Structure formats: structure tokens, C-alpha cells
């Protein structure tokens, strides 16, 4: 068949498939009085273009869009016109913009259409009983649909009655390529040997390395020699195509894959998009392949969790799988919680339903039992899970695990922190020196909660780190965009050393993804040498804003998540190149930084740009939470025996008393009181004037709970100074019972209260009880 006739047939066949569907908008389409007018205007546009009048053609298309037609009409026009004609028309500036709008709306309909089970069923019917040409067209469309079509294809793959149809199905799945790998890997768990053989053969033809552990597992579990041979052949094809040898064990392969998904690099994000955020499972009862759509941000963790359970099933005795599971569960807790905190600050509607505060709150609620699952894994798995999370660059997951280990009964510090080589507890201690301050803070908080009697390296650092945590007022977040991994790592190290939280991106696409994940950015550093790298199917570079430094800056300036964020351009070491880049960006960005990065210079420039700027609420709340946890942790050690220097945090604790949240001030006051019994307690007791000064300045605004905390702390530091005793004396007649009780207790805490002062309190507060109980009191 000539190519032009074949193209015409393909278009006609697809239109026939579309019209045969019981589409939801069919009634709306037929009832629109403007539908025929829209079609006429679209046809008029093509006619004007062929006549060499692009401006008139553009006006016709604009008139069609002005009638607000159904997207289905635009899709039918797109199918009838064909890609070649539309590409030719888009070369004219007059037509480019309006046709992009037509195509965008046509593809919206096409995307929705491809999700409909009825459409997939119609296509499967054509593959089964249609003509040769219809089978070709239907197969091509099934390939375009991707993973959503896999269950329907798999369900018919075992039909031995129609070998020709099975051949089409196998070819279709093979052409679907890497998008079909994950559901096909799940099919390998089937008890149907023929189905396993078919899936293994297809995976071998695709040659994707991700299939390797699943093929190894399937081959090991099969009793049938033929199926074993098919799996072995598929393994050979996969390893040969990827230039690797299958040297690792099944356990090693599964762990490596789980770790890759947990880390969630750019390749994993591509997979998530290609797989439409679908998680796959082979139903044990029906034997059918089923899927669940999960939030985009959780997809990689769901896949990693499944790989880990595959490993636990294959080898329950391998000690490496439970730490991996601990890290994955912790990551799944942290991710939606962070997103929910940020979503509450969003001033515009979420672009995707899963990013709405309601959807995120539902996700957080559904994971309420996740911490209980963590605790059931035990201390050893949690400690080693911290190492897995840190290695996968998921510090937020490591923090979740560290918080669970604050429980002494769970952590068993006398065992896990034993000073022997290889002890899991050494992982916790090593975090006291980590570049990420979130990990340093939480490691110190956890150790303070445990405060084991045994000696351990690093105990001398805990008090100082807790002091830093108490004084934490907010974490500045910096996004670094650079194609050179060495520059990204250098920027991360330099900024982390100065207390910044650093996120990195390879290009503008990934930078926008980072903004989507965590919109609260305080500064962005973009490499001035950022150039396009992504190509289209013809090998030509894609000229879009996300790929070049100058156009990326312009795009960020119109993005609500970054429009007010300071942007810096990093310049290469070479002077001439740097000067040319600086000239391009002069007046368009906040400033410039030169490679190699200098920590002090970076901090100075960012601090100057942010001078006077408010932290986002999410950052402030996170800082307040860290400070509060640190203040509570400082109360946990036994002050008389601890090796943690509690007194070193006194200044930081006092620094919170003037204008921080009441909850933090109360815990800081309690921590100050506890630290008086520790080594260096005399220094803390000498700071009682700081407490009485703040109390006096805020006397009229103190809540009863905060007032009682001040009074209790004053009693523990030194209640005998004139200012302190005056406060306590007035508090003994306060109307709030808790304040009054705290005042009398504080006076009693005095080590050497002068009799005159003590007598003054007793005489002035003497209760006249002579009449009580005499029965003469007037009602």
C-alpha cells in the first residue's frame, strides 16, 4: 500500500475507533449547535493555508477556538489533518501559536481517551478480529497508551487458541519497551508457567536492566525446565545488551534496585512519569495483573518497598532487607508531611489533585500506623536504616528514624552504643559530625534522650550541638542548578558547612521539579554555562526555556514559587568566559559567584540578599520544632551523672526567653533548672538575673503556665537575690493555683534562705483559721 494511502487509512481507522466509543462527552458533542461551525472553520483554516494565506488561516483557527469547542472535535481534526500537515503549518509564525493551542487541547482529549477501559477494550477487539490494517493501527495505539494497556494485553497473552493474536500482543508489549517492564516483572510471579515464559521472553526482547533481579528470581522458583530455560535466555539477553555480567546474587540485585528507587534520581523520575505513577500487583486469587495509582511523589518509595518485600520473601534471613525497609517506611512518612506543611502556605490552587492540602492530609492520616511498623523492626534495623537513608540522600527519612530511637526501651543504648567495632550504634554517633545540621541536631537530641551510663565517643559534642539546635531560628534553603556533578557537590559541601539546606538539580527541568517538591526556596544558584542537552526523536536539541541559563532565569521570574527568590549565576574559573556570562546577566539577577565555591563568600552573598527577608512559615515552624525538641532533650539526662555538658547550652536557652513561642520558653526554663545540678551548674545559677529581667519586662503578658515555669526555674537557679525573692513573694498571692504552688516550692528550693526573708513570707501569708469550722460563717 502506498505510504499516503496507508496514512489515510490509519487516520480513518483511528477516527472509527474513537467514534465507536461510548465517550462521556458524546452527548455534549452532538448537542453543541456550534459543532458544525467549528468543523467548518477548521476546514477553512486548512484551505486558506493551502492557498498560501497563513494569516487568513490563523484567523479561521482562532474563530474556531473562540466558539469554545469540545476537545473531541479538535482531536478529530488533529487525527484527520495528520502530523506532517500540522508541522508544515506551524513553521509560519502566524500559525504557530494558535495551532499549539489546538494541539494542546486535542492531546488533553487524547490523554483522557486513552485512560478509558472501553477504548482499550475496543482496541483489543480490533487486534483479535480486525483486518490486518486495523490490527496494525490498534497495536500502535496500544503502544502509545502504555502501562494502562498492559493488563488487557497480559490477560490475552495466555490464549493458545489464537497464535497470530498472541504474536501481535507480544510485539506490542515489546514495542512498548521500558514502560512495560515493571508490570511484566510482576507477571513473573504468576503460577502459570506459560505466562511466565511469555513475560520473560518479552523482557528479554526489551532488554531493560531493571528486569534482571525479577528474571533471576523467577528462574529460581520455576520447576518447569522449559520456563527455567526461557528465563535463563532472557537473563542472557538483558546482560548482553547492558554490557554486564550477572555476578551478584538475587539479594544483591534486589537491594541495589530498592536503593536506586529510594534515592529517586532523575532516571527514576522519568520512570515514574512513563509509568503514570501506577503501582502493580499480581492478584493471588484471580491471577490478574492489577494496578493502583499512587501520588507521584510516593511512587518511587512504593516500588522500592515492593522490591524489598520481594527480597524478604526470597530470603527472610538476609539482615540487609529490614534496614532498607526501615529507610523506605521513614521516607514515606516524611514526604507527605513536608508537602502538607508547604501546601498550607500556597496562595494559588494546586496544579494536581494530589498536591491539595486535603489530599495530602488524607495521605498523612493513612500513614498514621507507619511509625508502629518502624518500631516493630527493632533498634538494629532502625540504626542501620539510618545509614541506608543517609546513603540514599534522604536525610528527612534518617531524622524520622532517629526520632523513633529516642525511646530508651526500643534503642537499648547499653547494647547498641557499646564501643565495639561494627556496632550499629556507631552510626548514630557518627552523625554528630554530619554536614547536614538536621542530622546533627537530631542525633544529639536522640543521644540526650538515651544518655547511656557507658562512655561513648562524641558525648562531649552533644551539649554544644543541642545549644545550636535550641538557638535555631530557621533553615535557609538553596537550590543549585549545574550540569557538572563536581560543581554541585562542591556547592553542597560549602553551603552545608554554613548551615544551609541544599538541594541540587542537573538542569532546568529538574530545578522546576525541585520547586514542585519544596517550593520554599531562599536562594537559587544557576550555572551560567547551562546549555541544552535533551534532544528530540530526530536528534535535534530541544530549544526550551528549561535548558539554558538565561531563559531559565526568565522563566523563574514568572513562576510564583521563585519570582521573589534571589538568583545567583555561578561563573566558571576562566576569566574571559566568566566576563561574557556576567555581561549577559547584568541587571537580571541578584549577583554572581565564582567557581571554585568558597563557603564564606557564598554565605555572605546569600545573607546579604536575604537581609530583612522573612522565612517561610514552613521553615519557621521547622526551626521552632527543632529548638523545642532540643530543649526537651536537655532535660532528659541525669544531671548528676551525665557526660553531656548541659551547662554549655545555658546561653542558648536564655536566648529563647524573650520572644520565642511559649511552648519553647517553658521547656527552655525547665532545661535551665535541670542543668543547675550538672557540672558547671554554678555558672547557670549565676544567670538568674537574666530570668528576672525578662520576667519583669513581660510581667503583664505572661500566661499562667509560662509564669509558673519562670518561677520554678528562678527557684532552681537562685531564689535569694532581691529581684528573685520579690517575684516569688508576689507570686505567693497570685490567683492561679499553679503559680502560687510554684512560688512556695521555689522559695523552699533555696539552699540558704535568710531567716528574715523566710519569716517575712510566713508572717505575711499566715492563714487565720481560728473561725474556720466554728459554724458561724455567714452563708
XYZ file of C-alpha atoms in Angstrom:
779
model
C 0.000 0.000 0.000
C 1.454 3.447 -0.909
C 2.512 5.494 2.107
C -0.016 8.285 1.547
C -2.878 5.784 1.286
C -1.655 3.944 4.375
C -1.560 7.216 6.345
C -5.089 7.991 5.198
C -6.224 4.537 6.306
C -4.566 4.866 9.720
C -6.271 8.199 10.324
C -9.625 6.812 9.224
C -9.259 3.723 11.386
C -8.429 5.761 14.472
C -11.405 8.014 13.871
C -13.568 4.942 13.579
C -12.222 3.603 16.859
C -12.877 6.939 18.535
C -16.408 7.281 17.226
C -17.231 3.706 18.264
C -16.599 4.525 21.914
C -19.413 5.348 24.333
C -17.487 8.510 25.226
C -18.693 10.525 28.175
C -18.806 13.728 26.138
C -20.599 12.268 23.123
C -23.917 13.740 24.161
C -22.369 17.117 24.768
C -20.648 16.975 21.387
C -23.847 16.274 19.456
C -25.841 18.872 21.337
C -23.470 21.716 20.631
C -25.054 23.986 17.978
C -21.595 25.349 17.136
C -20.010 21.948 16.456
C -20.581 22.075 12.691
C -19.441 25.694 12.572
C -16.247 24.730 14.394
C -15.539 21.967 11.888
C -16.199 24.356 9.014
C -13.783 26.934 10.457
C -11.070 24.310 10.973
C -11.510 23.117 7.390
C -11.432 26.751 6.247
C -8.121 27.225 8.043
C -6.546 24.299 6.180
C -7.981 25.598 2.888
C -6.543 29.093 3.463
C -3.159 27.618 4.344
C -3.080 25.556 1.137
C -3.969 28.711 -0.784
C -0.867 30.406 0.646
C -2.699 32.728 3.051
C -1.340 31.853 6.552
C -2.797 34.977 8.191
C -6.283 34.126 6.962
C -5.754 30.534 8.069
C -4.767 31.695 11.557
C -7.933 33.831 11.782
C -10.068 30.830 10.841
C -8.473 28.682 13.534
C -8.903 31.487 16.064
C -12.599 31.778 15.172
C -12.953 28.035 15.744
C -11.338 28.269 19.193
C -13.462 31.297 20.089
C -16.520 29.047 19.882
C -15.082 27.005 22.779
C -15.486 23.641 21.064
C -15.265 20.251 22.759
C -11.729 18.915 22.838
C -13.036 15.851 20.997
C -13.682 17.946 17.860
C -10.131 19.302 17.987
C -8.787 15.780 18.458
C -10.686 14.560 15.406
C -9.271 17.465 13.420
C -5.755 16.601 14.610
C -6.198 12.970 13.554
C -7.684 13.898 10.174
C -5.061 16.508 9.346
C -2.089 14.372 10.324
C 1.242 15.309 11.902
C 3.003 16.206 8.656
C 0.497 18.866 7.654
C 0.387 20.402 11.133
C 4.199 20.526 11.328
C 4.300 22.338 7.978
C 1.685 24.852 9.110
C 3.464 25.524 12.436
C 6.521 26.792 10.531
C 4.619 30.023 9.907
C 4.797 32.468 12.799
C 1.176 33.471 12.239
C 0.005 29.877 12.732
C 2.430 28.634 15.354
C 0.673 29.984 18.452
C -2.921 29.124 17.553
C -2.037 25.618 16.366
C -0.161 24.938 19.601
C -3.390 25.716 21.443
C -5.381 23.427 19.128
C -2.872 20.598 19.641
C -2.730 21.100 23.409
C -6.480 20.681 23.730
C -6.544 17.774 21.281
C -3.918 15.962 23.327
C -5.859 16.571 26.536
C -8.734 14.669 24.977
C -6.391 12.011 23.619
C -4.824 11.524 27.053
C -8.219 11.181 28.730
C -9.444 8.881 25.975
C -6.521 6.532 26.446
C -7.393 6.073 30.112
C -10.848 4.716 29.328
C -11.212 0.914 29.665
C -13.779 0.970 26.852
C -11.234 2.419 24.450
C -8.661 -0.226 25.383
C -11.309 -2.948 25.031
C -12.200 -1.643 21.563
C -8.568 -1.750 20.517
C -8.185 -5.293 21.866
C -11.205 -6.312 19.819
C -9.545 -4.971 16.677
C -6.339 -6.886 17.471
C -8.347 -10.078 17.924
C -10.707 -9.966 14.968
C -9.973 -6.930 12.843
C -8.373 -6.752 9.435
C -4.608 -6.682 9.077
C -4.607 -2.888 8.793
C -6.914 -2.494 11.790
C -4.656 -4.729 13.843
C -1.660 -2.587 12.942
C -3.435 0.627 13.886
C -4.827 -0.813 17.131
C -1.389 -2.174 18.105
C 0.208 1.213 17.503
C -2.397 2.887 19.680
C -1.931 0.310 22.455
C 1.804 1.045 22.412
C 1.014 4.756 22.755
C -1.332 4.087 25.687
C 1.495 2.352 27.558
C 1.219 0.736 31.015
C -2.560 1.177 31.340
C -2.986 -1.265 28.460
C -0.662 -3.944 29.863
C -3.268 -5.828 31.984
C -5.545 -6.241 28.959
C -2.631 -7.482 26.853
C -1.436 -9.887 29.558
C -4.934 -11.283 30.061
C -4.998 -12.438 26.428
C -1.345 -13.435 26.203
C -2.079 -16.905 27.557
C -4.800 -17.582 24.960
C -3.392 -20.508 22.975
C -6.318 -20.539 20.576
C -5.087 -17.575 18.556
C -1.354 -17.717 17.972
C -1.475 -14.837 15.499
C -3.142 -12.571 18.048
C -0.592 -13.610 20.701
C 2.161 -12.625 18.285
C 0.624 -9.164 17.904
C 0.337 -8.847 21.675
C 3.944 -9.853 22.218
C 5.142 -7.419 19.561
C 3.001 -4.677 21.100
C 4.452 -5.219 24.582
C 7.986 -5.370 23.203
C 7.486 -2.100 21.323
C 6.088 -0.543 24.491
C 9.614 -1.002 25.834
C 10.692 0.228 29.230
C 7.168 1.422 30.080
C 6.021 -2.219 30.218
C 8.929 -3.512 32.321
C 7.508 -3.074 35.824
C 4.102 -4.682 35.164
C 5.785 -7.513 33.243
C 8.150 -8.091 36.181
C 5.098 -8.551 38.392
C 3.702 -11.083 35.916
C 6.815 -13.211 36.533
C 5.307 -14.074 39.947
C 2.452 -15.943 38.274
C 1.927 -19.645 38.922
C 1.144 -20.069 35.214
C 4.407 -21.266 33.676
C 3.337 -20.379 30.133
C 2.501 -16.835 31.165
C 5.846 -16.540 32.971
C 7.624 -17.799 29.866
C 5.860 -15.228 27.678
C 6.632 -12.377 30.067
C 10.265 -13.469 30.414
C 10.699 -13.686 26.639
C 9.265 -10.185 26.188
C 11.513 -8.791 28.923
C 14.472 -10.408 27.195
C 13.493 -8.726 23.923
C 13.117 -5.351 25.665
C 16.492 -5.802 27.379
C 15.890 -3.416 30.274
C 18.341 -3.988 33.153
C 15.576 -3.473 35.730
C 14.153 -6.867 34.803
C 17.321 -8.722 35.835
C 16.550 -9.440 39.524
C 12.986 -10.437 38.678
C 14.142 -12.819 35.953
C 16.697 -14.350 38.318
C 14.014 -14.795 40.968
C 11.506 -16.280 38.504
C 14.062 -18.716 37.122
C 14.993 -19.906 40.601
C 11.361 -20.525 41.591
C 10.243 -22.353 38.451
C 10.021 -26.130 38.491
C 9.385 -26.456 34.764
C 12.614 -26.858 32.775
C 11.222 -25.041 29.743
C 10.294 -21.976 31.789
C 13.688 -22.055 33.509
C 15.363 -22.114 30.095
C 13.289 -19.159 28.853
C 14.219 -17.145 31.980
C 17.890 -18.052 31.528
C 17.803 -16.955 27.890
C 16.128 -13.679 28.869
C 18.806 -13.075 31.508
C 21.495 -13.569 28.866
C 19.798 -11.116 26.509
C 19.438 -8.471 29.245
C 23.020 -8.789 30.493
C 24.494 -8.802 26.982
C 22.526 -5.740 25.921
C 23.619 -3.791 29.003
C 27.213 -4.983 28.939
C 27.085 -6.520 32.407
C 27.509 -9.972 33.841
C 25.147 -11.494 36.328
C 27.720 -11.755 39.101
C 25.621 -10.560 42.022
C 23.218 -12.696 43.990
C 19.466 -12.189 43.802
C 19.602 -10.445 47.193
C 22.257 -8.018 45.962
C 20.306 -7.241 42.793
C 17.071 -6.534 44.677
C 18.817 -4.388 47.270
C 20.576 -2.362 44.592
C 17.277 -1.733 42.794
C 15.452 -0.816 46.007
C 18.244 1.606 46.892
C 18.056 3.214 43.450
C 14.344 3.869 43.763
C 14.700 5.144 47.321
C 17.289 7.675 46.151
C 14.862 8.785 43.424
C 17.284 10.230 40.851
C 16.314 11.791 37.519
C 16.066 8.370 35.833
C 13.594 7.219 38.460
C 11.530 10.363 37.915
C 11.462 9.574 34.185
C 10.250 6.063 35.010
C 7.555 7.415 37.293
C 6.277 9.677 34.513
C 6.415 6.902 31.918
C 4.577 4.516 34.255
C 1.915 7.141 35.011
C 2.507 6.665 38.766
C 0.980 3.177 38.663
C 1.950 0.522 41.199
C 1.491 -3.078 40.047
C 0.429 -6.242 41.822
C -0.460 -9.734 40.674
C -3.656 -10.711 42.478
C -3.009 -14.068 44.131
C -6.626 -15.243 43.900
C -7.606 -14.236 40.385
C -4.137 -14.321 38.872
C -4.887 -10.990 37.203
C -2.500 -8.079 36.948
C -3.970 -5.085 38.787
C -2.704 -1.583 39.369
C -3.131 1.254 41.817
C -2.457 4.889 41.074
C -0.317 6.415 43.812
C 0.756 10.038 44.362
C 3.629 10.987 42.065
C 5.886 11.845 44.994
C 5.318 8.437 46.632
C 5.747 6.223 43.561
C 9.466 5.556 43.931
C 9.034 4.563 47.586
C 6.169 2.197 46.715
C 8.323 0.485 44.077
C 11.291 0.313 46.460
C 9.082 -1.205 49.152
C 7.825 -3.890 46.756
C 11.390 -4.792 45.767
C 12.316 -5.067 49.436
C 9.393 -7.372 50.166
C 10.386 -9.471 47.160
C 13.790 -9.815 48.796
C 12.327 -10.614 52.206
C 10.168 -13.295 50.591
C 13.091 -14.795 48.702
C 15.481 -14.726 51.654
C 13.965 -13.780 55.038
C 17.313 -14.370 56.747
C 19.201 -11.641 54.876
C 19.773 -8.890 57.502
C 20.059 -6.139 54.881
C 16.407 -6.047 53.838
C 14.931 -4.838 57.134
C 17.173 -1.726 57.316
C 16.187 -0.979 53.710
C 12.528 -1.349 54.658
C 13.055 0.948 57.669
C 14.531 3.667 55.442
C 11.691 3.333 52.915
C 8.954 3.478 55.561
C 10.568 6.533 57.146
C 10.799 8.272 53.761
C 7.128 7.552 53.104
C 6.263 9.247 56.428
C 8.417 12.319 55.878
C 7.488 13.162 52.278
C 3.737 13.893 52.590
C 4.206 15.576 55.976
C 6.657 18.051 54.453
C 4.407 18.653 51.456
C 1.378 19.257 53.663
C 3.272 21.851 55.675
C 4.205 23.691 52.492
C 0.762 23.295 50.905
C -0.807 25.209 53.786
C 1.174 28.274 52.693
C 0.289 28.009 48.998
C -1.550 31.074 47.753
C -2.672 29.572 44.433
C -4.610 26.360 43.771
C -2.609 23.161 43.467
C -1.882 22.181 39.872
C -2.530 18.493 40.618
C -5.218 16.997 42.869
C -2.641 15.044 44.874
C -0.917 18.293 45.917
C -4.007 19.813 47.532
C -3.938 20.171 51.320
C -6.943 17.842 51.554
C -5.252 15.065 49.558
C -2.010 15.434 51.479
C -3.845 15.379 54.805
C -5.578 12.177 53.698
C -2.192 10.655 52.829
C -0.698 11.650 56.187
C -3.688 10.182 58.022
C -3.427 6.914 56.079
C 0.195 6.556 57.216
C -0.598 7.034 60.907
C 0.429 3.461 61.726
C 3.690 3.650 59.815
C 5.765 4.594 62.906
C 4.403 1.497 64.646
C 5.695 -0.628 61.779
C 9.076 1.018 62.235
C 9.211 0.237 65.930
C 8.383 -3.397 65.250
C 11.577 -3.705 63.178
C 13.751 -3.162 66.272
C 16.731 -0.970 67.109
C 19.283 -2.748 64.941
C 17.224 -2.348 61.761
C 16.410 1.288 62.567
C 20.026 2.205 63.234
C 21.226 0.565 60.048
C 18.239 2.064 58.247
C 19.632 5.486 59.140
C 22.791 4.556 57.264
C 20.723 3.459 54.249
C 18.705 6.712 54.278
C 21.806 8.897 54.526
C 23.469 6.947 51.716
C 20.396 7.467 49.526
C 20.500 11.208 50.324
C 17.178 11.048 52.164
C 18.088 12.934 55.375
C 14.446 13.550 56.214
C 13.965 9.781 56.455
C 17.020 9.449 58.690
C 15.549 12.104 61.015
C 12.311 10.100 61.320
C 14.296 7.003 62.330
C 16.379 8.961 64.829
C 13.213 10.266 66.478
C 11.873 6.748 66.919
C 15.127 5.826 68.659
C 14.581 8.426 71.383
C 12.768 5.640 73.239
C 15.344 4.029 75.546
C 13.407 0.762 75.731
C 13.498 0.492 71.947
C 17.043 1.770 71.372
C 18.687 -0.276 74.161
C 21.685 2.101 74.313
C 23.759 -0.078 76.664
C 23.849 -2.649 73.871
C 23.630 -0.681 70.633
C 26.057 2.074 71.671
C 28.640 -0.324 73.046
C 32.086 0.922 71.982
C 32.961 -2.033 69.773
C 33.837 -2.049 66.105
C 30.870 -2.618 63.849
C 28.272 -1.657 66.441
C 25.121 -0.272 64.824
C 25.109 2.496 67.432
C 28.287 3.955 65.940
C 26.110 5.082 63.029
C 24.202 7.360 65.381
C 27.377 8.789 66.908
C 28.938 9.464 63.502
C 26.046 11.794 62.624
C 27.248 14.292 65.239
C 29.803 15.349 62.604
C 27.483 15.271 59.590
C 27.406 18.296 57.284
C 23.594 18.446 57.336
C 22.629 20.201 60.554
C 19.237 18.489 60.662
C 21.043 15.194 61.151
C 23.483 16.658 63.682
C 20.660 18.155 65.705
C 18.511 15.043 65.761
C 21.463 12.741 66.547
C 22.294 14.914 69.559
C 18.630 15.015 70.630
C 18.384 11.230 70.409
C 21.600 10.698 72.381
C 20.420 13.090 75.083
C 17.198 11.085 75.430
C 19.211 7.878 75.749
C 22.115 9.311 77.806
C 23.673 5.913 78.498
C 25.845 5.448 81.569
C 28.584 3.881 79.465
C 31.227 6.006 77.843
C 30.948 6.659 74.143
C 32.886 8.800 71.717
C 31.194 12.078 70.907
C 29.440 12.689 74.223
C 31.431 15.908 74.564
C 29.850 17.233 71.337
C 26.231 16.653 72.273
C 25.763 19.654 74.574
C 27.184 22.138 72.064
C 25.074 20.737 69.228
C 21.953 20.938 71.407
C 22.815 24.546 72.198
C 22.973 25.268 68.454
C 19.658 23.484 67.966
C 17.960 25.482 70.735
C 19.122 28.684 69.056
C 17.924 27.559 65.620
C 15.667 30.216 64.152
C 15.221 28.845 60.642
C 16.876 26.913 57.875
C 17.701 28.682 54.649
C 17.129 26.500 51.573
C 19.331 26.906 48.491
C 18.777 25.250 45.099
C 21.910 24.684 42.985
C 21.427 24.049 39.243
C 24.534 22.779 37.472
C 25.246 20.080 34.889
C 28.686 19.362 36.415
C 28.298 16.944 39.337
C 31.600 18.144 40.814
C 30.320 21.708 40.977
C 27.035 20.540 42.514
C 28.878 18.579 45.196
C 31.272 21.460 45.882
C 28.381 23.902 46.302
C 26.550 21.468 48.564
C 29.576 20.972 50.810
C 30.329 24.696 51.019
C 26.756 25.700 51.847
C 26.082 22.828 54.250
C 29.139 23.837 56.246
C 27.426 27.176 56.843
C 24.091 25.679 57.915
C 22.160 25.888 54.652
C 19.879 23.107 53.430
C 20.985 22.374 49.866
C 19.038 20.818 47.012
C 20.583 20.222 43.593
C 19.361 19.826 40.009
C 21.103 18.835 36.788
C 19.046 21.128 34.548
C 16.036 23.408 34.476
C 13.573 20.534 34.197
C 14.856 19.036 37.432
C 15.026 22.502 39.022
C 11.299 23.001 38.412
C 10.680 19.537 39.855
C 12.576 20.578 42.986
C 10.406 23.691 43.232
C 7.350 21.466 42.932
C 8.628 19.222 45.724
C 9.626 22.035 48.082
C 8.514 25.482 46.915
C 10.093 27.293 49.882
C 13.467 28.261 48.381
C 15.518 31.150 49.760
C 18.129 31.364 47.002
C 18.884 29.741 43.639
C 22.357 29.352 42.109
C 22.366 28.606 38.368
C 25.463 27.728 36.364
C 25.980 30.391 33.703
C 27.253 27.640 31.399
C 23.936 25.734 31.474
C 23.255 24.563 27.906
C 20.683 22.316 26.169
C 21.329 18.580 26.315
C 17.945 16.963 25.655
C 17.181 16.059 22.052
C 14.023 15.183 20.170
C 13.394 11.945 18.310
C 15.285 13.334 15.302
C 18.416 14.120 17.319
C 17.909 17.891 17.309
C 18.384 19.843 20.539
C 15.112 20.887 22.137
C 15.075 24.655 22.429
C 13.033 25.256 25.571
C 13.473 27.652 28.462
C 14.424 24.979 30.988
C 17.656 24.083 29.168
C 19.541 27.405 29.051
C 20.639 29.633 31.908
C 19.282 32.912 30.521
C 15.849 31.592 29.566
C 15.610 29.567 32.795
C 16.146 32.771 34.786
C 13.387 34.477 32.801
C 11.040 31.522 33.399
C 11.718 31.503 37.142
C 10.939 35.213 37.347
C 7.369 34.451 36.219
C 6.934 31.406 38.487
C 5.057 32.071 41.734
C 7.425 29.730 43.564
C 10.546 31.696 42.619
C 9.532 35.149 41.407
C 10.909 36.845 44.550
C 13.763 34.435 45.214
C 17.326 35.822 44.884
C 19.035 34.208 41.877
C 22.809 33.991 41.566
C 24.764 32.967 38.471
C 27.873 30.864 39.045
C 30.773 31.802 36.788
C 33.486 29.460 35.503
C 37.075 29.855 36.624
C 38.158 31.053 33.174
C 38.146 34.842 33.188
C 37.021 35.579 29.618
C 34.123 33.129 29.706
C 33.036 34.443 33.087
C 33.085 38.051 31.885
C 30.921 37.211 28.877
C 28.376 35.411 31.060
C 28.339 38.235 33.592
C 27.673 40.749 30.824
C 24.676 38.664 29.666
C 23.101 38.619 33.124
C 23.980 42.083 34.446
C 20.856 43.634 35.935
C 18.837 40.424 35.526
C 19.975 38.501 38.607
C 20.803 39.230 42.228
C 24.527 38.596 41.890
C 27.360 36.335 40.811
C 29.550 33.717 42.499
C 32.742 32.317 41.039
C 33.923 28.728 40.973
C 35.514 27.058 42.836
C 32.957 27.884 45.503
C 34.080 29.499 48.722
C 31.863 28.825 51.752
C 32.358 32.222 53.369
C 31.774 34.104 50.108
C 28.612 32.129 49.340
C 27.198 32.665 52.816
C 27.982 36.369 52.728
C 26.307 36.962 49.373
C 23.200 34.946 50.246
C 22.869 36.504 53.711
C 23.172 39.978 52.191
C 20.480 39.198 49.610
C 18.163 37.827 52.296
C 18.772 40.587 54.829
C 15.434 41.500 56.359
C 13.551 38.815 54.432
C 11.099 36.698 56.396
C 11.490 32.948 56.445
C 8.569 30.990 55.017
C 6.234 29.729 57.729
C 7.245 26.152 56.948
C 10.868 26.983 57.733
C 9.988 28.879 60.890
C 7.801 26.057 62.144
C 10.536 23.523 61.419
C 13.063 25.643 63.325
C 10.700 26.054 66.265
C 10.151 22.296 66.329
C 13.904 21.601 66.338
C 14.514 24.116 69.119
C 11.657 22.685 71.185
C 12.903 19.126 70.774
C 16.399 20.188 71.778
C 15.127 21.973 74.900
C 13.191 18.851 75.904
C 16.238 16.670 75.204
C 18.362 18.791 77.555
C 16.045 17.762 80.401
C 16.413 14.033 79.793
C 19.927 13.223 81.083
C 20.531 12.590 84.759
C 22.321 15.845 85.506
C 24.476 14.308 88.249
C 25.970 11.514 86.196
C 25.699 12.542 82.544
C 28.773 13.049 80.381
C 26.865 15.586 78.317
C 27.797 19.184 79.088
C 24.368 20.617 79.891
C 25.665 23.957 81.152
C 27.090 24.836 77.735
C 23.539 25.329 76.452
C 22.592 27.877 79.134
C 23.104 30.965 76.963
C 21.134 29.452 74.095
C 18.283 28.556 76.446
C 18.233 32.041 77.931
C 18.231 33.445 74.401
C 14.826 31.878 73.746
C 13.096 33.560 76.676
C 12.422 36.985 75.215
C 10.371 36.410 72.066
C 10.003 32.751 71.104
C 6.867 30.618 71.345
C 5.586 29.946 74.868
C 5.957 26.189 74.455
C 9.672 26.578 73.694
C 10.205 29.073 76.525
C 8.582 26.733 79.049
C 10.797 23.826 78.020
C 13.879 26.064 77.965
C 13.159 27.173 81.536
C 12.775 23.573 82.647
C 16.064 22.663 80.954
C 17.815 25.563 82.698
C 16.540 24.391 86.054
C 17.721 20.820 85.440
C 21.172 21.945 84.340
C 21.920 23.577 87.703
C 22.633 20.126 89.139
C 25.115 19.262 86.373
C 28.795 20.000 86.091
C 29.090 23.754 85.553
C 25.817 24.353 87.362
C 27.296 27.282 89.308
C 27.612 29.204 86.037
C 23.960 28.532 85.255
C 22.830 29.637 88.719
C 24.721 32.862 88.213
C 22.454 33.709 85.265
C 19.335 34.160 87.414
C 19.373 37.911 86.695
C 18.643 37.170 83.032
C 15.485 35.359 84.060
C 14.303 38.026 86.467
C 14.947 40.768 83.891
C 12.815 39.038 81.235
C 10.137 38.269 83.827
C 9.993 41.885 84.915
C 9.811 43.177 81.344
C 6.975 40.805 80.418
C 5.163 40.592 83.751
C 1.896 41.894 82.333
C 1.803 39.480 79.358
C 2.870 36.147 80.864
C 0.371 33.306 80.730
C -0.064 31.342 83.979
C 1.793 28.312 82.568
C 4.762 30.398 81.414
C 4.774 32.391 84.662
C 4.866 29.178 86.690
C 7.769 27.893 84.557
C 9.726 31.136 85.144
C 9.120 30.910 88.892
C 10.143 27.249 89.056
C 13.375 27.984 87.149
C 14.167 31.001 89.324
C 13.802 28.792 92.375
C 16.250 26.259 90.933
C 18.808 28.875 89.854
C 18.809 31.213 92.869
C 15.669 32.482 94.662
C 17.650 34.522 97.215
C 18.506 37.594 95.144
C 16.373 40.621 95.890
C 14.825 40.640 92.414
C 14.130 36.899 92.515
C 12.639 36.922 96.002
C 10.441 39.899 95.153
C 8.994 37.970 92.198
C 8.392 34.894 94.318
C 6.832 36.889 97.126
C 4.258 38.472 94.806
C 3.550 35.109 93.197
C 2.533 33.542 96.526
C -0.714 35.526 96.361
C -1.307 35.026 92.636
C -4.843 33.959 91.748
C -3.655 30.956 89.707
C -3.101 27.926 91.989
C -0.244 26.537 89.863
C 1.642 29.846 90.018
C 1.093 30.062 93.766
C 2.308 26.483 94.287
C 5.370 27.076 92.118
C 6.250 30.169 94.152
C 6.146 28.424 97.537
C 8.114 25.467 96.111
C 10.713 27.819 94.630
C 11.252 29.523 97.974
C 11.710 26.119 99.545
C 14.397 25.293 96.952
C 16.683 27.965 98.390
C 19.852 26.437 99.730
C 20.453 29.227 102.247
C 17.432 31.470 102.563
C 17.937 34.091 105.266
C 15.545 33.575 108.191
C 14.315 37.153 107.867
C 13.097 36.505 104.322
C 11.563 33.173 105.246
C 9.804 34.693 108.266
C 8.542 37.544 106.089
C 6.760 35.094 103.837
C 5.340 33.096 106.734
C 4.100 36.134 108.635
C 2.591 37.893 105.658
C 0.903 34.752 104.341
C -0.295 33.451 107.728
C -3.782 31.968 107.434
C -6.289 32.975 110.108
C -8.123 29.722 110.704
C -9.470 30.484 114.132
C -13.054 30.885 112.882
C -13.000 28.048 110.343
C -15.217 25.168 111.365
C -16.997 27.033 114.172
C -20.245 27.040 112.266
C -20.617 30.815 112.492
C -19.673 31.694 108.948
C -22.386 33.653 107.160
C -23.610 31.855 104.003
